[in-house]
Amino acid sequence: MKKHLTYYGREASAPQNRDLLKDSDGQWFINYLDCVLIAEDEHGPFYKEFMQHKETVESKLKEFATNPPIFVKFAWVAGYHNSFCDLHPGHFSDEHKVDIELFRAPPTRIVGDSDE
């Protein structure tokens, strides 16, 4: 893919640069949320569909909060969703982001006050 990027005058303006993203671990993945901007010049972002994605991710984070192998997958999607918002600040703001408190996984005490 990197070879194909060099076919363009500026690699940053190559279509593949928008279609693919690189995760923090170096893995490349398809930027599927970019489809909400497919007609941005004519109609603007498809906010309804984007917000449905947000609501689904938030719902799944709550549903799988006690199932770590599945929860981490949705936490990754939530991070991607919010990063996508950050990549397009002219279109998306904090209201479009997944609630970060739903995918934080802070350590807790082994025994809480109510367990004593």
mmCIF file of N, CA and C in Angstrom:
data_model
loop_
_atom_site.group_PDB
_atom_site.id
_atom_site.type_symbol
_atom_site.label_atom_id
_atom_site.label_comp_id
_atom_site.label_asym_id
_atom_site.label_seq_id
_atom_site.Cartn_x
_atom_site.Cartn_y
_atom_site.Cartn_z
ATOM 1 N N MET A 1 0.823 -1.184 0.000
ATOM 2 C CA MET A 1 0.000 0.000 0.000
ATOM 3 C C MET A 1 0.875 1.258 0.000
ATOM 4 N N LYS A 2 1.947 1.216 0.776
ATOM 5 C CA LYS A 2 2.828 2.391 0.812
ATOM 6 C C LYS A 2 3.385 2.692 -0.574
ATOM 7 N N LYS A 3 3.650 1.654 -1.348
ATOM 8 C CA LYS A 3 4.140 1.851 -2.707
ATOM 9 C C LYS A 3 3.096 2.603 -3.542
ATOM 10 N N HIS A 4 1.845 2.244 -3.393
ATOM 11 C CA HIS A 4 0.777 2.898 -4.150
ATOM 12 C C HIS A 4 0.619 4.366 -3.755
ATOM 13 N N LEU A 5 0.894 4.681 -2.525
ATOM 14 C CA LEU A 5 0.799 6.069 -2.077
ATOM 15 C C LEU A 5 1.781 6.958 -2.836
ATOM 16 N N THR A 6 2.889 6.374 -3.250
ATOM 17 C CA THR A 6 3.906 7.171 -3.952
ATOM 18 C C THR A 6 3.497 7.494 -5.383
ATOM 19 N N TYR A 7 2.422 6.914 -5.898
ATOM 20 C CA TYR A 7 1.960 7.208 -7.250
ATOM 21 C C TYR A 7 1.333 8.589 -7.340
ATOM 22 N N TYR A 8 1.032 9.177 -6.213
ATOM 23 C CA TYR A 8 0.365 10.480 -6.169
ATOM 24 C C TYR A 8 1.412 11.565 -5.916
ATOM 25 N N GLY A 9 1.124 12.757 -6.408
ATOM 26 C CA GLY A 9 2.056 13.865 -6.202
ATOM 27 C C GLY A 9 2.350 14.081 -4.732
ATOM 28 N N ARG A 10 1.327 14.056 -3.956
ATOM 29 C CA ARG A 10 1.458 14.170 -2.496
ATOM 30 C C ARG A 10 0.827 12.941 -1.874
ATOM 31 N N GLU A 11 1.597 12.178 -1.153
ATOM 32 C CA GLU A 11 1.083 10.954 -0.537
ATOM 33 C C GLU A 11 -0.103 11.233 0.379
ATOM 34 N N ALA A 12 -0.083 12.363 1.059
ATOM 35 C CA ALA A 12 -1.152 12.691 2.001
ATOM 36 C C ALA A 12 -2.491 12.876 1.297
ATOM 37 N N SER A 13 -2.489 13.190 0.005
ATOM 38 C CA SER A 13 -3.748 13.398 -0.709
ATOM 39 C C SER A 13 -4.201 12.143 -1.457
ATOM 40 N N ALA A 14 -3.488 11.053 -1.357
ATOM 41 C CA ALA A 14 -3.880 9.798 -1.998
ATOM 42 C C ALA A 14 -5.155 9.260 -1.340
ATOM 43 N N PRO A 15 -6.072 8.690 -2.135
ATOM 44 C CA PRO A 15 -7.317 8.168 -1.559
ATOM 45 C C PRO A 15 -7.083 7.110 -0.481
ATOM 46 N N GLN A 16 -6.031 6.294 -0.658
ATOM 47 C CA GLN A 16 -5.758 5.258 0.330
ATOM 48 C C GLN A 16 -5.410 5.843 1.688
ATOM 49 N N ASN A 17 -4.903 7.043 1.700
ATOM 50 C CA ASN A 17 -4.537 7.673 2.960
ATOM 51 C C ASN A 17 -5.770 7.990 3.794
ATOM 52 N N ARG A 18 -6.908 8.069 3.138
ATOM 53 C CA ARG A 18 -8.157 8.324 3.838
ATOM 54 C C ARG A 18 -8.899 7.017 4.141
ATOM 55 N N ASP A 19 -8.700 6.027 3.290
ATOM 56 C CA ASP A 19 -9.419 4.759 3.422
ATOM 57 C C ASP A 19 -8.832 3.840 4.488
ATOM 58 N N LEU A 20 -7.558 4.020 4.781
ATOM 59 C CA LEU A 20 -6.879 3.172 5.754
ATOM 60 C C LEU A 20 -6.306 4.026 6.873
ATOM 61 N N LEU A 21 -6.303 3.465 8.068
ATOM 62 C CA LEU A 21 -5.688 4.117 9.215
ATOM 63 C C LEU A 21 -4.733 3.126 9.867
ATOM 64 N N LYS A 22 -3.822 3.654 10.657
ATOM 65 C CA LYS A 22 -2.878 2.808 11.386
ATOM 66 C C LYS A 22 -3.163 2.941 12.876
ATOM 67 N N ASP A 23 -3.363 1.807 13.517
ATOM 68 C CA ASP A 23 -3.666 1.783 14.944
ATOM 69 C C ASP A 23 -2.389 2.013 15.755
ATOM 70 N N SER A 24 -2.545 2.222 17.036
ATOM 71 C CA SER A 24 -1.401 2.493 17.911
ATOM 72 C C SER A 24 -0.412 1.323 17.961
ATOM 73 N N ASP A 25 -0.875 0.118 17.637
ATOM 74 C CA ASP A 25 0.022 -1.042 17.622
ATOM 75 C C ASP A 25 0.663 -1.264 16.246
ATOM 76 N N GLY A 26 0.414 -0.332 15.315
ATOM 77 C CA GLY A 26 1.003 -0.418 13.987
ATOM 78 C C GLY A 26 0.157 -1.154 12.964
ATOM 79 N N GLN A 27 -0.927 -1.790 13.407
ATOM 80 C CA GLN A 27 -1.799 -2.514 12.486
ATOM 81 C C GLN A 27 -2.634 -1.537 11.659
ATOM 82 N N TRP A 28 -2.761 -1.827 10.383
ATOM 83 C CA TRP A 28 -3.599 -1.015 9.503
ATOM 84 C C TRP A 28 -5.010 -1.579 9.523
ATOM 85 N N PHE A 29 -5.982 -0.695 9.362
ATOM 86 C CA PHE A 29 -7.378 -1.141 9.313
ATOM 87 C C PHE A 29 -8.186 -0.213 8.413
ATOM 88 N N ILE A 30 -9.308 -0.724 7.952
ATOM 89 C CA ILE A 30 -10.179 0.047 7.063
ATOM 90 C C ILE A 30 -10.905 1.105 7.877
ATOM 91 N N ASN A 31 -10.850 2.314 7.408
ATOM 92 C CA ASN A 31 -11.504 3.458 8.043
ATOM 93 C C ASN A 31 -12.974 3.470 7.615
ATOM 94 N N TYR A 32 -13.755 2.520 8.143
ATOM 95 C CA TYR A 32 -15.131 2.366 7.681
ATOM 96 C C TYR A 32 -16.027 3.549 8.030
ATOM 97 N N LEU A 33 -15.686 4.315 9.053
ATOM 98 C CA LEU A 33 -16.522 5.472 9.392
ATOM 99 C C LEU A 33 -16.428 6.591 8.358
ATOM 100 N N ASP A 34 -15.416 6.546 7.523
ATOM 101 C CA ASP A 34 -15.259 7.575 6.504
ATOM 102 C C ASP A 34 -16.457 7.626 5.553
ATOM 103 N N CYS A 35 -17.243 6.545 5.496
ATOM 104 C CA CYS A 35 -18.411 6.532 4.610
ATOM 105 C C CYS A 35 -19.440 7.587 5.012
ATOM 106 N N VAL A 36 -19.443 8.051 6.256
ATOM 107 C CA VAL A 36 -20.402 9.093 6.644
ATOM 108 C C VAL A 36 -20.054 10.436 6.014
ATOM 109 N N LEU A 37 -18.863 10.531 5.431
ATOM 110 C CA LEU A 37 -18.434 11.773 4.772
ATOM 111 C C LEU A 37 -18.430 11.646 3.252
ATOM 112 N N ILE A 38 -18.993 10.559 2.721
ATOM 113 C CA ILE A 38 -18.909 10.285 1.296
ATOM 114 C C ILE A 38 -19.547 11.386 0.446
ATOM 115 N N ALA A 39 -20.552 12.044 0.956
ATOM 116 C CA ALA A 39 -21.221 13.113 0.208
ATOM 117 C C ALA A 39 -21.115 14.432 0.953
ATOM 118 N N GLU A 40 -20.005 14.646 1.657
ATOM 119 C CA GLU A 40 -19.893 15.833 2.504
ATOM 120 C C GLU A 40 -19.985 17.129 1.717
ATOM 121 N N ASP A 41 -19.492 17.141 0.491
ATOM 122 C CA ASP A 41 -19.564 18.366 -0.304
ATOM 123 C C ASP A 41 -20.987 18.696 -0.720
ATOM 124 N N GLU A 42 -21.790 17.683 -1.001
ATOM 125 C CA GLU A 42 -23.166 17.910 -1.442
ATOM 126 C C GLU A 42 -24.165 18.022 -0.292
ATOM 127 N N HIS A 43 -24.003 17.156 0.711
ATOM 128 C CA HIS A 43 -25.011 17.059 1.771
ATOM 129 C C HIS A 43 -24.466 17.185 3.182
ATOM 130 N N GLY A 44 -23.179 17.224 3.324
ATOM 131 C CA GLY A 44 -22.593 17.214 4.663
ATOM 132 C C GLY A 44 -22.546 15.798 5.202
ATOM 133 N N PRO A 45 -22.021 15.595 6.379
ATOM 134 C CA PRO A 45 -21.919 14.255 6.959
ATOM 135 C C PRO A 45 -23.294 13.626 7.209
ATOM 136 N N PHE A 46 -23.336 12.327 7.182
ATOM 137 C CA PHE A 46 -24.548 11.586 7.524
ATOM 138 C C PHE A 46 -24.568 11.434 9.048
ATOM 139 N N TYR A 47 -25.043 12.486 9.708
ATOM 140 C CA TYR A 47 -25.012 12.516 11.172
ATOM 141 C C TYR A 47 -25.896 11.438 11.796
ATOM 142 N N LYS A 48 -27.045 11.169 11.196
ATOM 143 C CA LYS A 48 -27.965 10.171 11.770
ATOM 144 C C LYS A 48 -27.270 8.818 11.878
ATOM 145 N N GLU A 49 -26.629 8.392 10.810
ATOM 146 C CA GLU A 49 -25.945 7.105 10.810
ATOM 147 C C GLU A 49 -24.745 7.112 11.765
ATOM 148 N N PHE A 50 -24.065 8.227 11.823
ATOM 149 C CA PHE A 50 -22.916 8.330 12.726
ATOM 150 C C PHE A 50 -23.366 8.230 14.180
ATOM 151 N N MET A 51 -24.468 8.877 14.502
ATOM 152 C CA MET A 51 -24.971 8.816 15.865
ATOM 153 C C MET A 51 -25.523 7.426 16.187
ATOM 154 N N GLN A 52 -26.042 6.712 15.187
ATOM 155 C CA GLN A 52 -26.477 5.329 15.412
ATOM 156 C C GLN A 52 -25.272 4.459 15.765
ATOM 157 N N HIS A 53 -24.156 4.714 15.105
ATOM 158 C CA HIS A 53 -22.928 3.978 15.422
ATOM 159 C C HIS A 53 -22.541 4.254 16.875
ATOM 160 N N LYS A 54 -22.559 5.515 17.257
ATOM 161 C CA LYS A 54 -22.214 5.896 18.630
ATOM 162 C C LYS A 54 -23.132 5.195 19.636
ATOM 163 N N GLU A 55 -24.430 5.241 19.385
ATOM 164 C CA GLU A 55 -25.394 4.645 20.311
ATOM 165 C C GLU A 55 -25.223 3.129 20.407
ATOM 166 N N THR A 56 -24.939 2.485 19.288
ATOM 167 C CA THR A 56 -24.723 1.040 19.300
ATOM 168 C C THR A 56 -23.482 0.687 20.104
ATOM 169 N N VAL A 57 -22.409 1.430 19.895
ATOM 170 C CA VAL A 57 -21.171 1.170 20.634
ATOM 171 C C VAL A 57 -21.393 1.378 22.129
ATOM 172 N N GLU A 58 -22.064 2.462 22.502
ATOM 173 C CA GLU A 58 -22.325 2.708 23.927
ATOM 174 C C GLU A 58 -23.177 1.594 24.533
ATOM 175 N N SER A 59 -24.169 1.143 23.784
ATOM 176 C CA SER A 59 -25.029 0.061 24.260
ATOM 177 C C SER A 59 -24.232 -1.228 24.469
ATOM 178 N N LYS A 60 -23.356 -1.539 23.529
ATOM 179 C CA LYS A 60 -22.557 -2.764 23.623
ATOM 180 C C LYS A 60 -21.516 -2.673 24.746
ATOM 181 N N LEU A 61 -20.987 -1.485 24.976
ATOM 182 C CA LEU A 61 -20.053 -1.314 26.094
ATOM 183 C C LEU A 61 -20.745 -1.607 27.416
ATOM 184 N N LYS A 62 -21.976 -1.174 27.544
ATOM 185 C CA LYS A 62 -22.733 -1.449 28.771
ATOM 186 C C LYS A 62 -23.074 -2.941 28.862
ATOM 187 N N GLU A 63 -23.516 -3.508 27.747
ATOM 188 C CA GLU A 63 -23.924 -4.913 27.724
ATOM 189 C C GLU A 63 -22.774 -5.859 28.076
ATOM 190 N N PHE A 64 -21.572 -5.559 27.604
ATOM 191 C CA PHE A 64 -20.443 -6.469 27.787
ATOM 192 C C PHE A 64 -19.429 -5.973 28.819
ATOM 193 N N ALA A 65 -19.851 -5.088 29.689
ATOM 194 C CA ALA A 65 -18.952 -4.528 30.698
ATOM 195 C C ALA A 65 -18.321 -5.607 31.579
ATOM 196 N N THR A 66 -18.994 -6.711 31.766
ATOM 197 C CA THR A 66 -18.457 -7.781 32.618
ATOM 198 C C THR A 66 -17.930 -8.960 31.801
ATOM 199 N N ASN A 67 -17.743 -8.764 30.519
ATOM 200 C CA ASN A 67 -17.213 -9.815 29.645
ATOM 201 C C ASN A 67 -15.982 -9.257 28.921
ATOM 202 N N PRO A 68 -14.829 -9.250 29.598
ATOM 203 C CA PRO A 68 -13.637 -8.577 29.071
ATOM 204 C C PRO A 68 -13.236 -8.923 27.636
ATOM 205 N N PRO A 69 -13.286 -10.187 27.203
ATOM 206 C CA PRO A 69 -12.846 -10.459 25.821
ATOM 207 C C PRO A 69 -13.678 -9.733 24.763
ATOM 208 N N ILE A 70 -14.958 -9.557 25.026
ATOM 209 C CA ILE A 70 -15.823 -8.844 24.075
ATOM 210 C C ILE A 70 -15.767 -7.340 24.346
ATOM 211 N N PHE A 71 -15.754 -6.967 25.616
ATOM 212 C CA PHE A 71 -15.712 -5.544 25.981
ATOM 213 C C PHE A 71 -14.540 -4.826 25.322
ATOM 214 N N VAL A 72 -13.361 -5.444 25.314
ATOM 215 C CA VAL A 72 -12.185 -4.771 24.758
ATOM 216 C C VAL A 72 -12.347 -4.489 23.269
ATOM 217 N N LYS A 73 -13.098 -5.328 22.582
ATOM 218 C CA LYS A 73 -13.359 -5.086 21.153
ATOM 219 C C LYS A 73 -14.183 -3.823 20.979
ATOM 220 N N PHE A 74 -15.215 -3.671 21.785
ATOM 221 C CA PHE A 74 -16.048 -2.478 21.685
ATOM 222 C C PHE A 74 -15.342 -1.242 22.224
ATOM 223 N N ALA A 75 -14.460 -1.437 23.193
ATOM 224 C CA ALA A 75 -13.650 -0.306 23.679
ATOM 225 C C ALA A 75 -12.751 0.195 22.554
ATOM 226 N N TRP A 76 -12.204 -0.730 21.770
ATOM 227 C CA TRP A 76 -11.381 -0.334 20.620
ATOM 228 C C TRP A 76 -12.223 0.458 19.618
ATOM 229 N N VAL A 77 -13.425 -0.032 19.332
ATOM 230 C CA VAL A 77 -14.313 0.654 18.387
ATOM 231 C C VAL A 77 -14.665 2.041 18.919
ATOM 232 N N ALA A 78 -14.894 2.156 20.216
ATOM 233 C CA ALA A 78 -15.202 3.457 20.815
ATOM 234 C C ALA A 78 -14.032 4.418 20.645
ATOM 235 N N GLY A 79 -12.825 3.927 20.868
ATOM 236 C CA GLY A 79 -11.639 4.765 20.674
ATOM 237 C C GLY A 79 -11.490 5.197 19.230
ATOM 238 N N TYR A 80 -11.746 4.272 18.302
ATOM 239 C CA TYR A 80 -11.698 4.602 16.872
ATOM 240 C C TYR A 80 -12.748 5.658 16.542
ATOM 241 N N HIS A 81 -13.964 5.475 17.038
ATOM 242 C CA HIS A 81 -15.055 6.423 16.790
ATOM 243 C C HIS A 81 -14.650 7.830 17.244
ATOM 244 N N ASN A 82 -14.131 7.919 18.456
ATOM 245 C CA ASN A 82 -13.742 9.229 18.988
ATOM 246 C C ASN A 82 -12.547 9.816 18.237
ATOM 247 N N SER A 83 -11.619 8.966 17.838
ATOM 248 C CA SER A 83 -10.477 9.447 17.049
ATOM 249 C C SER A 83 -10.934 9.967 15.692
ATOM 250 N N PHE A 84 -11.931 9.314 15.113
ATOM 251 C CA PHE A 84 -12.481 9.772 13.840
ATOM 252 C C PHE A 84 -13.055 11.187 14.009
ATOM 253 N N CYS A 85 -13.735 11.412 15.123
ATOM 254 C CA CYS A 85 -14.251 12.766 15.412
ATOM 255 C C CYS A 85 -13.099 13.764 15.471
ATOM 256 N N ASP A 86 -12.022 13.380 16.123
ATOM 257 C CA ASP A 86 -10.864 14.266 16.260
ATOM 258 C C ASP A 86 -10.195 14.538 14.916
ATOM 259 N N LEU A 87 -10.253 13.571 13.993
ATOM 260 C CA LEU A 87 -9.675 13.765 12.665
ATOM 261 C C LEU A 87 -10.463 14.755 11.820
ATOM 262 N N HIS A 88 -11.728 14.983 12.199
ATOM 263 C CA HIS A 88 -12.614 15.854 11.424
ATOM 264 C C HIS A 88 -13.292 16.874 12.346
ATOM 265 N N PRO A 89 -12.505 17.743 12.967
ATOM 266 C CA PRO A 89 -13.068 18.679 13.954
ATOM 267 C C PRO A 89 -14.082 19.657 13.369
ATOM 268 N N GLY A 90 -14.039 19.909 12.090
ATOM 269 C CA GLY A 90 -15.016 20.803 11.471
ATOM 270 C C GLY A 90 -16.396 20.200 11.364
ATOM 271 N N HIS A 91 -16.471 18.875 11.484
ATOM 272 C CA HIS A 91 -17.751 18.180 11.346
ATOM 273 C C HIS A 91 -18.274 17.606 12.658
ATOM 274 N N PHE A 92 -17.347 17.222 13.543
ATOM 275 C CA PHE A 92 -17.763 16.500 14.739
ATOM 276 C C PHE A 92 -17.213 17.163 15.997
ATOM 277 N N SER A 93 -18.019 17.112 17.041
ATOM 278 C CA SER A 93 -17.629 17.705 18.321
ATOM 279 C C SER A 93 -17.829 16.669 19.431
ATOM 280 N N ASP A 94 -17.695 17.101 20.664
ATOM 281 C CA ASP A 94 -17.826 16.179 21.801
ATOM 282 C C ASP A 94 -19.190 15.493 21.844
ATOM 283 N N GLU A 95 -20.228 16.144 21.366
ATOM 284 C CA GLU A 95 -21.561 15.527 21.394
ATOM 285 C C GLU A 95 -21.644 14.286 20.507
ATOM 286 N N HIS A 96 -20.758 14.187 19.538
ATOM 287 C CA HIS A 96 -20.738 13.046 18.621
ATOM 288 C C HIS A 96 -19.886 11.895 19.141
ATOM 289 N N LYS A 97 -19.149 12.120 20.209
ATOM 290 C CA LYS A 97 -18.219 11.114 20.716
ATOM 291 C C LYS A 97 -18.896 10.151 21.691
ATOM 292 N N VAL A 98 -18.339 8.943 21.743
ATOM 293 C CA VAL A 98 -18.757 7.939 22.715
ATOM 294 C C VAL A 98 -18.304 8.419 24.088
ATOM 295 N N ASP A 99 -19.166 8.254 25.075
ATOM 296 C CA ASP A 99 -18.848 8.652 26.443
ATOM 297 C C ASP A 99 -17.643 7.858 26.929
ATOM 298 N N ILE A 100 -16.557 8.557 27.167
ATOM 299 C CA ILE A 100 -15.293 7.909 27.550
ATOM 300 C C ILE A 100 -15.418 7.116 28.851
ATOM 301 N N GLU A 101 -16.313 7.500 29.715
ATOM 302 C CA GLU A 101 -16.478 6.784 30.981
ATOM 303 C C GLU A 101 -16.974 5.354 30.755
ATOM 304 N N LEU A 102 -17.617 5.114 29.604
ATOM 305 C CA LEU A 102 -18.119 3.766 29.326
ATOM 306 C C LEU A 102 -17.016 2.798 28.924
ATOM 307 N N PHE A 103 -15.899 3.309 28.416
ATOM 308 C CA PHE A 103 -14.857 2.380 28.010
ATOM 309 C C PHE A 103 -13.553 2.544 28.761
ATOM 310 N N ARG A 104 -13.582 3.333 29.801
ATOM 311 C CA ARG A 104 -12.434 3.348 30.709
ATOM 312 C C ARG A 104 -12.518 2.086 31.547
ATOM 313 N N ALA A 105 -11.419 1.559 31.883
ATOM 314 C CA ALA A 105 -11.405 0.351 32.709
ATOM 315 C C ALA A 105 -10.453 0.551 33.882
ATOM 316 N N PRO A 106 -10.834 1.453 34.789
ATOM 317 C CA PRO A 106 -9.935 1.704 35.923
ATOM 318 C C PRO A 106 -9.905 0.512 36.870
ATOM 319 N N PRO A 107 -8.805 0.337 37.557
ATOM 320 C CA PRO A 107 -8.750 -0.747 38.537
ATOM 321 C C PRO A 107 -9.707 -0.454 39.696
ATOM 322 N N THR A 108 -10.172 -1.492 40.314
ATOM 323 C CA THR A 108 -11.080 -1.335 41.455
ATOM 324 C C THR A 108 -10.532 -2.135 42.628
ATOM 325 N N ARG A 109 -11.073 -1.891 43.788
ATOM 326 C CA ARG A 109 -10.686 -2.659 44.972
ATOM 327 C C ARG A 109 -11.216 -4.083 44.855
ATOM 328 N N ILE A 110 -10.524 -4.993 45.458
ATOM 329 C CA ILE A 110 -10.963 -6.392 45.436
ATOM 330 C C ILE A 110 -12.280 -6.535 46.171
ATOM 331 N N VAL A 111 -12.370 -5.866 47.304
ATOM 332 C CA VAL A 111 -13.586 -5.895 48.099
ATOM 333 C C VAL A 111 -14.007 -4.445 48.328
ATOM 334 N N GLY A 112 -15.242 -4.135 47.954
ATOM 335 C CA GLY A 112 -15.766 -2.780 48.154
ATOM 336 C C GLY A 112 -16.444 -2.660 49.497
ATOM 337 N N ASP A 113 -16.834 -1.440 49.867
ATOM 338 C CA ASP A 113 -17.495 -1.187 51.147
ATOM 339 C C ASP A 113 -18.764 -2.014 51.293
ATOM 340 N N SER A 114 -19.494 -2.183 50.182
ATOM 341 C CA SER A 114 -20.756 -2.913 50.271
ATOM 342 C C SER A 114 -20.557 -4.426 50.385
ATOM 343 N N ASP A 115 -19.318 -4.908 50.137
ATOM 344 C CA ASP A 115 -19.023 -6.332 50.221
ATOM 345 C C ASP A 115 -18.632 -6.773 51.623
ATOM 346 N N GLU A 116 -18.406 -5.853 52.512
ATOM 347 C CA GLU A 116 -17.926 -6.219 53.851
ATOM 348 C C GLU A 116 -19.033 -6.728 54.720
#
